[in-house]
Structure formats: structure tokens, C-alpha cells
Tab-separated table of C-alpha atoms in Angstrom:
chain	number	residue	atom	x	y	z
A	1	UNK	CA	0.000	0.000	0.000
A	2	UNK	CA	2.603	2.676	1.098
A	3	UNK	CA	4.520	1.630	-2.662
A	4	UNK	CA	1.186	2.242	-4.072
A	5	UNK	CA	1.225	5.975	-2.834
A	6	UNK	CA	4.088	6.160	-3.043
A	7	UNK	CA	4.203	6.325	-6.534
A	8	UNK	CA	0.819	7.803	-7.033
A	9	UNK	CA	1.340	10.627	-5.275
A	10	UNK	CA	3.720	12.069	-7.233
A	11	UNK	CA	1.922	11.617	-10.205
A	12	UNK	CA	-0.908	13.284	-8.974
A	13	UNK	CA	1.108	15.980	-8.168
A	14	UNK	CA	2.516	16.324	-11.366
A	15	UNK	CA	-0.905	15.738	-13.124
A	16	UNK	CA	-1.973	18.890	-11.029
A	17	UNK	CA	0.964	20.669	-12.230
A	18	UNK	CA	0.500	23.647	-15.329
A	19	UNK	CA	2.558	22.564	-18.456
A	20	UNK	CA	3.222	25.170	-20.810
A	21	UNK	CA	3.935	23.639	-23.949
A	22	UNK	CA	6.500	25.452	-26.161
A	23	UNK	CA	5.692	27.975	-28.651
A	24	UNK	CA	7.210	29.045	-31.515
A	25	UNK	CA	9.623	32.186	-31.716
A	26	UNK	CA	7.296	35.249	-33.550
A	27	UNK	CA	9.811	37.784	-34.722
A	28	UNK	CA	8.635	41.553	-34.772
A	29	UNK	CA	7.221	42.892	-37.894
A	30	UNK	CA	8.486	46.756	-38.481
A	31	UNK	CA	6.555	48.096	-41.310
A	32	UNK	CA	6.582	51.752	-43.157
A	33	UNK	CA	8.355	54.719	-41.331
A	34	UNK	CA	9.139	54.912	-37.713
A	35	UNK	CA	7.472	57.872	-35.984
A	36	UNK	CA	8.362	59.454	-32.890
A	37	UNK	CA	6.647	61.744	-30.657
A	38	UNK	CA	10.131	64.045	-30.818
A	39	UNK	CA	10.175	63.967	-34.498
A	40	UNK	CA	6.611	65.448	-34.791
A	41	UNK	CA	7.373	67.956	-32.260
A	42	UNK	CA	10.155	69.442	-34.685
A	43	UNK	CA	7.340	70.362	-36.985
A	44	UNK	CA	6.628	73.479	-37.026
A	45	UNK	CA	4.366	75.140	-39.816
A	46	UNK	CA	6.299	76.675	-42.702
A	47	UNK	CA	8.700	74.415	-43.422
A	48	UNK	CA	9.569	73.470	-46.668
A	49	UNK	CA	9.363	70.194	-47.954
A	50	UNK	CA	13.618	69.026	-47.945
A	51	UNK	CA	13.023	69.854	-43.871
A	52	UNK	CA	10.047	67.823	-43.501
A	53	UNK	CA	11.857	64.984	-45.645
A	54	UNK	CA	14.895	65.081	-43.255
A	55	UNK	CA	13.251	64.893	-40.015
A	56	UNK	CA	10.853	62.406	-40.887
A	57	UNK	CA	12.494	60.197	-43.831
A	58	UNK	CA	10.872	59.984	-47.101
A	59	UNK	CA	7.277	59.304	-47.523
A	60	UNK	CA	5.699	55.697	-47.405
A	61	UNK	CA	2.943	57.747	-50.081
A	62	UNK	CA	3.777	60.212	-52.098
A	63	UNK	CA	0.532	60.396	-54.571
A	64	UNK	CA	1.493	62.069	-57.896
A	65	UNK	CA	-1.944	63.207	-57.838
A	66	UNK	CA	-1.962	64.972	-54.366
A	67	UNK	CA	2.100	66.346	-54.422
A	68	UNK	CA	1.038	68.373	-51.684
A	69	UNK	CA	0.096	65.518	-49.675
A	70	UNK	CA	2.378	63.067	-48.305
A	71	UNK	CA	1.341	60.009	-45.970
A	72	UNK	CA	3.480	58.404	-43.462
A	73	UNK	CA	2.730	54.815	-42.205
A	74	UNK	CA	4.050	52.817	-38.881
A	75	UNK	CA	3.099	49.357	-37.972
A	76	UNK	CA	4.597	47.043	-35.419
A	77	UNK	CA	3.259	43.616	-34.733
A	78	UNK	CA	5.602	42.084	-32.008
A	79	UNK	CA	6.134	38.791	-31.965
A	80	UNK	CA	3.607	38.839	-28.710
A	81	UNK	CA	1.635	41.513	-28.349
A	82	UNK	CA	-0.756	43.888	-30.157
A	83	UNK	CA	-0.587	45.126	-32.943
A	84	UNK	CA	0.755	49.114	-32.630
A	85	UNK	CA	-0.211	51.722	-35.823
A	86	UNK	CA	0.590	55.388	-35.939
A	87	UNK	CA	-0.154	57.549	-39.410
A	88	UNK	CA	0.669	60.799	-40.120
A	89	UNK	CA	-0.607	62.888	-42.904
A	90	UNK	CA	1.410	66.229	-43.864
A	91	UNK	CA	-0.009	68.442	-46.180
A	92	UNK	CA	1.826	71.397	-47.909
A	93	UNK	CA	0.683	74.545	-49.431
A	94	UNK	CA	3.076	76.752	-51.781
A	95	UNK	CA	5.569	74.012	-50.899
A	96	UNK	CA	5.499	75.311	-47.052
A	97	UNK	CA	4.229	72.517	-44.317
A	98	UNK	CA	0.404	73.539	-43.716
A	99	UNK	CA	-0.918	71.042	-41.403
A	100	UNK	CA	-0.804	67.930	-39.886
A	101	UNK	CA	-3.187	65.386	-39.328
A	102	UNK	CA	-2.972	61.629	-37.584
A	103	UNK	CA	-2.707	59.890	-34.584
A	104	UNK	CA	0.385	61.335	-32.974
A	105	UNK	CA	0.243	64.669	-31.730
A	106	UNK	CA	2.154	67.776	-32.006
A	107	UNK	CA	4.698	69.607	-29.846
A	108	UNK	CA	2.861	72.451	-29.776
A	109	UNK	CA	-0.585	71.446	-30.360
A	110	UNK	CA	-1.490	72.307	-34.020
A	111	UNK	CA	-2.207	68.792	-35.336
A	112	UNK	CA	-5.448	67.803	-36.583
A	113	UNK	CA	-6.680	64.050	-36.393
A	114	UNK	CA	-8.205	61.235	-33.467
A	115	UNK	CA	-5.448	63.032	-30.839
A	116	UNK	CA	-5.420	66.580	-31.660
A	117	UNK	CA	-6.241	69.495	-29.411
A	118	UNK	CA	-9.836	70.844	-29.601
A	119	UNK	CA	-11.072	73.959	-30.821
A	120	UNK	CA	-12.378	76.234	-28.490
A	121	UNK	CA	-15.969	75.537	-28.079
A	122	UNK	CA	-18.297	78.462	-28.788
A	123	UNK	CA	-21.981	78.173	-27.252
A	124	UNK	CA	-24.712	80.279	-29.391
A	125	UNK	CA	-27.939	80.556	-27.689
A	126	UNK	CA	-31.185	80.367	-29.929
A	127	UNK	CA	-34.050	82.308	-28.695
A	128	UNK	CA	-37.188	80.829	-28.275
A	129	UNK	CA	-39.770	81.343	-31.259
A	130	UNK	CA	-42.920	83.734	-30.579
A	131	UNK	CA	-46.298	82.012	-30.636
A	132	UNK	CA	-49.163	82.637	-32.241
């Protein structure tokens, strides 16, 4: 009897026991251009377009239809993890940076997009209409 427990309790213990089986390495996928929080805050409007190109690469879309446009695209899937996306739209006029828009926001708050800093809200009061 005590050889019988003897061997069955450990093997209840190690029934009880978690077993993780092995998964497989998951490399991280970079894709498009990396964007930083510090290389949006060097934006600043006016800029020409060489300026913009150095501080934030090259753009993942340039559309030949839209040259004043120019779209920037981050993805990262990690190997565990979710997946993280940040896009950034800069738009020129007269060849001078005009805006921003996107997920990431600017230094100084002038970006438009999901993240960007309200307008003031203005309240306007309608008066009631007279009866008749």
C-alpha cells in the first residue's frame, strides 16, 4: 500500500501541475516609417518640404496626384503583443508645411486628427420662437 502511494502521489502531483507547452519564436514585424513623438514635435508650420523629408524620412505615399500631400505609415506587430499603428498625414501649401493630421500629436498642439487638441468651443444661444 505505502509503494502504491508512493508512486501515485507524485503523479498526482505532477498531473496537477501547469505545463506550458513550447511555442514558436514570432519575430517583430516593423513596417513603413518609424514615428516618434520628438520627431513630430520638430514640426513646425512653414517648413519646406527638404526639412520635412529630413526629419521624418521619405514618404511611405507620395501620390502624384496629391504632391502636396504626403502620408506616413508605422506598424509594429511584435512577436507577442498587439498590434501598434501610428499615421501621419502632412499636407503642404506653396511648398510650405500647412498642417498635420494623424494619430500622434504635435509639440505644440497644431495637429489635426483622433489626438489633436480641440477647438475652443463656442456656445450660441437660440431664442425661443414667438407664438401665435
Amino acid at each position: 500500500m505505502i509503494r502504491v502511494l508512493a508512486i501515485l502521489l507524485p503523479l498526482l502531483l505532477a498531473a496537477c501541475s501547469s505545463v506550458s507547452t513550447p511555442q514558436p519564436y514570432r519575430i517583430d514585424i516593423q513596417q513603413g516609417n518609424v514615428i516618434t513623438q520628438e520627431m513630430v514635435a520638430q514640426l513646425k508650420p512653414g517648413l519646406t518640404k527638404d526639412q520635412v523629408r529630413f526629419i521624418l524620412g521619405s514618404p511611405l505615399v507620395a501620390d502624384m496626384f496629391h504632391t502636396d500631400r504626403w502620408d506616413y505609415v508605422y506598424m509594429l506587430q511584435p512577436g507577442k503583443g498587439e498590434v501598434q499603428r501610428r499615421r501621419l498625414t502632412v499636407i503642404f501649401e506653396d511648398n510650405k508645411l500647412a498642417r498635420l493630421a494623424g494619430d500622434v500629436v504635435a509639440g505644440d498642439g497644431w495637429l489635426e486628427g483622433p489626438q489633436a487638441v480641440p477647438p475652443p468651443s463656442r456656445v450660441i444661444e437660440i431664442p425661443p420662437a414667438d407664438k401665435k
